[in-house]
XYZ file of C-alpha atoms in Angstrom:
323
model
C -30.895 15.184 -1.219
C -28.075 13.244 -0.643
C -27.986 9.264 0.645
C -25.561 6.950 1.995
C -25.273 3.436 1.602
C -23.264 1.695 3.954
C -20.933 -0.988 2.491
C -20.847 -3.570 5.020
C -17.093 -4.961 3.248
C -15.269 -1.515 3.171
C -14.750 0.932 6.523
C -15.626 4.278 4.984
C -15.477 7.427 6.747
C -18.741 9.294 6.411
C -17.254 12.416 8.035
C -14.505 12.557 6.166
C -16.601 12.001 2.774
C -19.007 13.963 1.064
C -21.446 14.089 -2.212
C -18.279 14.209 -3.993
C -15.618 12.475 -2.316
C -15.763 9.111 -0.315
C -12.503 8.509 2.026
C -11.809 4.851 2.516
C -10.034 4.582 5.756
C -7.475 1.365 4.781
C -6.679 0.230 1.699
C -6.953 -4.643 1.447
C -7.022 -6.842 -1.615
C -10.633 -6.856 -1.348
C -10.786 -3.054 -2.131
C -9.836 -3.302 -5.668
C -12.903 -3.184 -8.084
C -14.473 -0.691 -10.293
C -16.012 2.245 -7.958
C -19.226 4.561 -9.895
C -20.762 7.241 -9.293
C -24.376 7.999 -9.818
C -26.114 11.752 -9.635
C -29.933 11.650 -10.103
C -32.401 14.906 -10.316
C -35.686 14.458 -9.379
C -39.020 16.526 -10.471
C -39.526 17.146 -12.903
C -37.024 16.122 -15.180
C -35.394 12.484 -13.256
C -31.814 12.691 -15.091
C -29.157 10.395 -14.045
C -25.402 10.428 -14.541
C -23.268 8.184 -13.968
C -19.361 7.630 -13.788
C -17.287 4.958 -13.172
C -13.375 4.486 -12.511
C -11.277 1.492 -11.604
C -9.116 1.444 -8.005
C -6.083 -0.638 -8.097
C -4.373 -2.074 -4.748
C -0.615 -2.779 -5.024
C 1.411 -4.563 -2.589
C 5.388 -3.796 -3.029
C 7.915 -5.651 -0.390
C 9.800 -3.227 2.144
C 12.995 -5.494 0.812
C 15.260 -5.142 -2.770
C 15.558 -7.973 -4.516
C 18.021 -11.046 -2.868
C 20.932 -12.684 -4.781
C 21.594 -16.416 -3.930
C 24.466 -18.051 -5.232
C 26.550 -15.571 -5.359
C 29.976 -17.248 -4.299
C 33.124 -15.071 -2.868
C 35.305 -15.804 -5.567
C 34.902 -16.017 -9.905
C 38.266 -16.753 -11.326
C 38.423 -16.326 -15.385
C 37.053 -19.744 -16.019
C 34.707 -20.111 -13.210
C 30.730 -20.271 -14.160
C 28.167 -17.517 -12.407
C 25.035 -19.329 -11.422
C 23.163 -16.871 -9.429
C 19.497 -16.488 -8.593
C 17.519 -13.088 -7.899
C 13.649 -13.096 -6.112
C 11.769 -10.568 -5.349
C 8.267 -10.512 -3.581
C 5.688 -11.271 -2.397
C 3.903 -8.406 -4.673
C 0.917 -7.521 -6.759
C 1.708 -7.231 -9.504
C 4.600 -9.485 -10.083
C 7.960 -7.809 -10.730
C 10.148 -7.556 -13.994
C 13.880 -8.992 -13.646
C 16.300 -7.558 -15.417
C 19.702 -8.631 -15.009
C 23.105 -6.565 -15.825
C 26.386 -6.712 -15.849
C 29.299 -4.407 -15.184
C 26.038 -2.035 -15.698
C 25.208 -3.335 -19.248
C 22.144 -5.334 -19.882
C 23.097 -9.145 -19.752
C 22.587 -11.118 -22.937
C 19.427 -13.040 -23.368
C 21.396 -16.237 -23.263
C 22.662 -15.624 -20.371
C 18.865 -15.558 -18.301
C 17.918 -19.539 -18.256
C 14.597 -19.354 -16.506
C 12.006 -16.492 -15.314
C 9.204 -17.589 -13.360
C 6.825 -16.106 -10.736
C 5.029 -18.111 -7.900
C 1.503 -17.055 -7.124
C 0.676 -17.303 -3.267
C -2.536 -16.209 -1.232
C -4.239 -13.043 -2.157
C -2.753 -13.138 -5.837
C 0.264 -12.120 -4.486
C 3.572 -13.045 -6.749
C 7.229 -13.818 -6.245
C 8.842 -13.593 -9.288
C 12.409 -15.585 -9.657
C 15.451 -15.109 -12.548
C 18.884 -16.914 -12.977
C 21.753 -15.356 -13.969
C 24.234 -18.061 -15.710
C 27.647 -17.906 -17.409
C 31.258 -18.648 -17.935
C 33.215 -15.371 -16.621
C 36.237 -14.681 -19.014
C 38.148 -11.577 -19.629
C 35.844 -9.891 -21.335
C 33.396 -9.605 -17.937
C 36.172 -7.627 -16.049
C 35.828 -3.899 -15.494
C 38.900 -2.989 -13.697
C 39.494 -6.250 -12.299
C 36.241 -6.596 -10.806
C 32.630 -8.191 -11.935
C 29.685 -6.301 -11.021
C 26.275 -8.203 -10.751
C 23.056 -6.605 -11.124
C 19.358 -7.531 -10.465
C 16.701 -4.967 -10.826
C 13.105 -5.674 -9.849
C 10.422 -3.391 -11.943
C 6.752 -3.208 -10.429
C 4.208 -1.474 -12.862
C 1.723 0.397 -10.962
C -0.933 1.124 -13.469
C -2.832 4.480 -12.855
C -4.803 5.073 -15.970
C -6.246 2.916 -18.690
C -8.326 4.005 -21.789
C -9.508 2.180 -24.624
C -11.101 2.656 -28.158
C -13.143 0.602 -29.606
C -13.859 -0.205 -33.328
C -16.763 -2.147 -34.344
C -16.924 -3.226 -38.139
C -19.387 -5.178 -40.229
C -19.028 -8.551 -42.638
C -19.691 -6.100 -45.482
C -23.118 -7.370 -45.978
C -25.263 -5.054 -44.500
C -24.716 -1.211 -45.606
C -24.083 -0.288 -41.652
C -20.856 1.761 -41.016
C -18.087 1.464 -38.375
C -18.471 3.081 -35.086
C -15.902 3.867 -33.178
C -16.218 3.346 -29.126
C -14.538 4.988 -26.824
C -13.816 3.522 -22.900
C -12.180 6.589 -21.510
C -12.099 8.024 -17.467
C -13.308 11.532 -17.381
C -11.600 14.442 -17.758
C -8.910 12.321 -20.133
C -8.231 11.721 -23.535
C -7.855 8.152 -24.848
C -5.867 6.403 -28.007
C -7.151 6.848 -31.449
C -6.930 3.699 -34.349
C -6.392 5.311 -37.853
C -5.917 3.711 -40.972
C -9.364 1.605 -40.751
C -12.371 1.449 -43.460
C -15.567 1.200 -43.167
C -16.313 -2.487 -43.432
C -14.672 -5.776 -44.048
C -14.536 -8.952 -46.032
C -13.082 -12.008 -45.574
C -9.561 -12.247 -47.340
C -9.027 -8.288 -46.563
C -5.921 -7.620 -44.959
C -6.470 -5.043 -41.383
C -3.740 -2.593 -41.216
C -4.156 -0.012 -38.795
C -2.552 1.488 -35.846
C -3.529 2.732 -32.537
C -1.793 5.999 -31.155
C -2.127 6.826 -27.515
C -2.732 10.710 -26.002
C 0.299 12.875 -25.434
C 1.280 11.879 -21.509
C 4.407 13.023 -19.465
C 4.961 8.758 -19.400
C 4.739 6.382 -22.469
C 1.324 4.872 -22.101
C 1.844 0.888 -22.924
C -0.662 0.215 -25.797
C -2.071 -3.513 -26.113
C -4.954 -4.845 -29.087
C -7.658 -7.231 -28.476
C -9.963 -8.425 -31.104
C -13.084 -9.910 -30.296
C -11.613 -9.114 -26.377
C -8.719 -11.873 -26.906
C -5.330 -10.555 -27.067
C -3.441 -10.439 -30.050
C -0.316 -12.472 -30.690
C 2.978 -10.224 -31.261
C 3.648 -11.627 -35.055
C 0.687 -9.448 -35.472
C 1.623 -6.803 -33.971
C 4.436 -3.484 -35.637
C 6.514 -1.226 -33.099
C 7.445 1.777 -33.424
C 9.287 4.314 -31.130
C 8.054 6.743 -28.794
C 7.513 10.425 -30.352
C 8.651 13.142 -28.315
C 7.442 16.341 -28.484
C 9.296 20.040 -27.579
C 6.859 20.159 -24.313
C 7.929 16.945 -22.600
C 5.074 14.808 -23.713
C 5.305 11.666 -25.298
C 3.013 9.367 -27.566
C 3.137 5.724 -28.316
C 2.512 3.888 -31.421
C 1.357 0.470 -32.213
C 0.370 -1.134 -35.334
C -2.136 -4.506 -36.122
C -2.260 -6.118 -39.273
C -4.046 -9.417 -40.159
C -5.787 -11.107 -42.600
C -9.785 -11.627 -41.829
C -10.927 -14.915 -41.370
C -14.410 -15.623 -41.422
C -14.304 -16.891 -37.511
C -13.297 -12.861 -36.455
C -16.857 -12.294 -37.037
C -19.535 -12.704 -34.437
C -22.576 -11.769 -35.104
C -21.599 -10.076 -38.562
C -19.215 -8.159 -36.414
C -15.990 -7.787 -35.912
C -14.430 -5.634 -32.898
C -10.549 -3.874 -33.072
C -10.004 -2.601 -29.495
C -6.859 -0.749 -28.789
C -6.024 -0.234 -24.675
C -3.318 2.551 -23.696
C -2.010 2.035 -19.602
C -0.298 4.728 -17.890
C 1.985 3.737 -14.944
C 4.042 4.666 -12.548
C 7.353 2.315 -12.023
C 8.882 1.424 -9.135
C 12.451 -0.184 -9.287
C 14.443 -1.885 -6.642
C 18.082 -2.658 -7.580
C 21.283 -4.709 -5.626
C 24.400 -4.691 -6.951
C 27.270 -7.316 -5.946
C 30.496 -6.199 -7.007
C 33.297 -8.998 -7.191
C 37.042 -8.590 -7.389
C 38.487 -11.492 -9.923
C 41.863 -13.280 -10.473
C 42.860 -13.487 -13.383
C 42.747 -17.057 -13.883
C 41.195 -20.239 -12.431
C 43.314 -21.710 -9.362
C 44.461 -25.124 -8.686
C 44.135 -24.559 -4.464
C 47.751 -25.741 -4.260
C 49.342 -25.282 -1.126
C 53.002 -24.527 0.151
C 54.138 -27.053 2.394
C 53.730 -25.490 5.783
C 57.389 -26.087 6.885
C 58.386 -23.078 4.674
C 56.306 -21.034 6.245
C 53.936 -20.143 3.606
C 50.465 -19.570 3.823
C 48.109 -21.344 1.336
C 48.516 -18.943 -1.553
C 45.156 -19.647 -3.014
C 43.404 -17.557 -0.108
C 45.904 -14.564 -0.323
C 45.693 -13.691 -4.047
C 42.692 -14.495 -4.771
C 41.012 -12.408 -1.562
C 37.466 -11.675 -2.920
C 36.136 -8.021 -1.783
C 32.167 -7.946 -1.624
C 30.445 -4.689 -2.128
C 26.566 -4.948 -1.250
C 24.325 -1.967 -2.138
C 20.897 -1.550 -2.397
C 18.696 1.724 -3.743
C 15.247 2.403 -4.662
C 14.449 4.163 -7.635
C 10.423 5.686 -8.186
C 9.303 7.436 -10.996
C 6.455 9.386 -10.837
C 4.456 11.196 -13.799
C-alpha cells in the first residue's frame, strides 16, 4: 500500500509522481537537502529499506563575466589594472585570468574575493595587474582574458576508515558512504591500528569516471591542511575513464584520537563545469606617448589620437561540459 505525505514547503506533483519517482514542480534554495527513501513490508516479516541521496540547487547568471578598467589604449609602459566579477551564483565561481591565451602569472592576480549576498548566493571578484612591455604583444595586439568556472557537483562518495589507539585488539573497519548503484574511492596503504609517533601514509583512489572526481581527506571530519596532503596525476585508461589519486601522510598525535579512535575519511566529487569566458583584445603602440600636439596652424591633427587608435574586440562564449 502506498502513502503520501504532503510536504507543506515543496509543490510536488502527485500525478506526475509515483512509488518510485516524486516530480518536484520548481526547483528554490530551500529545495536543497538530503531526499530518502523508505520501502516497508508488512506481515509477516516488517522489513524496511531505506535510501538516501543529496539534491543540489545551483544558481548560474544569464551574463559572462564583466571587465572594468579596461582602458582604450596600453602603450609599452602603461600598467593593466583591470577587474573581472561574475555573479550572483551558488556556488561561487573560479577566476582565471589569461593572457594572449596563456595563463597569467600568479603575480600578476593581486586579490580574489567573493561577496556573499541573500540566499548564499556569491559574487566572486579578481584583478588583473601589470606593466605591459614587449613581451605581452601578439601581433601588435594584447588580448585579455577572464574565465568564470562554476562546479556543479553531481555525485559525492566517501570511505571511511576507523582505526584504534592500539590498545584494544579491535581491527580497522572500513566505511563506506556511497549513492546506490555507484562505486566509491578506496584508501590503501593503511594497517590495522595505530600508535602515537606512527607516521599515516596512505592514499585514497577514486572509481574510474568519464570526469576526474576531485578527492578531499578529513580526519576526525576536519579537513586536512595541503602540507599534508601528495598529488599525483590523473590515470587514464584505453576506455576513456579516468581515476584520481591523492595521498595523506602525518604523524599521530595523541589529540587524533577520540574515544580510542581515530577516523581517515577520503570524499571523491564528480562535477559538471560550466565556464563563461570574455575576451578584450587591444591593439598597442609600441611605446608610451607624451600627448604632444602639432600646433593647429599647420594643419595637423593631434598625432597622439591617430597612431595610437585603439581597436576593441568584445566576445563572449559559453563553454559546458557534461559527463
Amino acid at each position: 500500500m502506498n502513502r503520501v505525505h504532503r510536504l507543506l514547503e515543496f509543490d510536488v506533483k502527485i500525478d506526475r509522481s509515483n512509488a518510485t519517482h516524486a516530480l518536484l514542480s520548481t526547483s528554490e534554495m530551500k529545495t536543497e537537502g538530503m531526499y530518502g527513501c523508505e520501502v516497508s513490508t508488512e506481515t509477516p516479516q516488517f522489513r524496511t529499506i531505506k535510501a538516501e541521496k543529496e539534491l543540489y540547487v545551483y544558481v548560474i547568471p544569464e551574463g559572462d563575466p564583466a571587465l572594468f578598467g579596461v582602458m582604450n589604449r596600453y602603450p609599452i609602459g602603461s600598467a593593466v589594472n583591470v577587474t573581472c566579477v561574475f555573479g550572483p551564483s551558488k556556488p561561487a565561481a573560479e577566476l582565471t585570468w589569461y593572457i594572449n591565451g596563456d595563463k597569467a602569472p600568479e603575480a600578476y592576480v593581486r586579490q580574489k574575493q567573493t561577496e556573499i549576498y541573500q540566499n548564499d548566493l556569491e559574487t566572486s571578484k579578481s584583478r588583473l595587474f601589470f606593466v605591459v612591455d614587449p613581451s605581452h604583444l601578439r601581433h601588435g595586439t594584447l588580448s585579455l582574458q577572464c574565465t568564470a568556472a562554476v562546479s556543479l557537483v553531481h555525485s559525492k562518495s566517501s570511505i571511511e576508515l576507523i582505526v584504534n589507539d592500539g590498545s584494544s585488539g579491535a581491527e580497522f573497519l572500513h566505511v563506506p558512504h556511497v549513492p546506490p548503484g555507484l562505486e566509491g574511492p578506496s584508501i590503501t596503504g593503511s594497517v590495522s591500528r595505530y600508535y602515537v609517533g606512527d607516521t599515516v601514509d596512505v592514499n585514497c583512489t577514486s572509481a574510474r569516471s568519464l570526469e576526474p572526481a576531485q578527492l578531499q581527506w578529513f580526519v576526525n571530519d576536519n579537513e586536512v591542511k595541503p602540507e599534508f596532503l601528495s598529488q599525483y596525476s590523473p590515470t587514464m585508461y584505453p576506455d576513456g575513464l579516468s581515476s584520481t589519486k591523492l595521498g595523506l601522510r602525518f604523524r599521530v598525535q595523541a589529540d587524533h584520537f577520540r574515544s580510542e579512535e581515530m577516523r581517515l575519511r577520503c570524499t571523491a566529487t564528480l562535477a559538471k563545469i560550466v565556464q563563461m569566458t570574455t575576451v578584450e583584445t587591444i591593439a598597442v603602440g609600441p611605446q608610451r606617448t607624451s600627448g604632444f600636439q602639432v600646433s593647429s596652424s599647420s594643419g595637423w591633427k593631434g598625432i597622439e589620437s591617430t597612431t595610437l587608435e585603439c581597436m576593441v574586440i568584445l566576445t563572449s562564449f559559453l563553454t559546458l561540459y557534461f559527463s
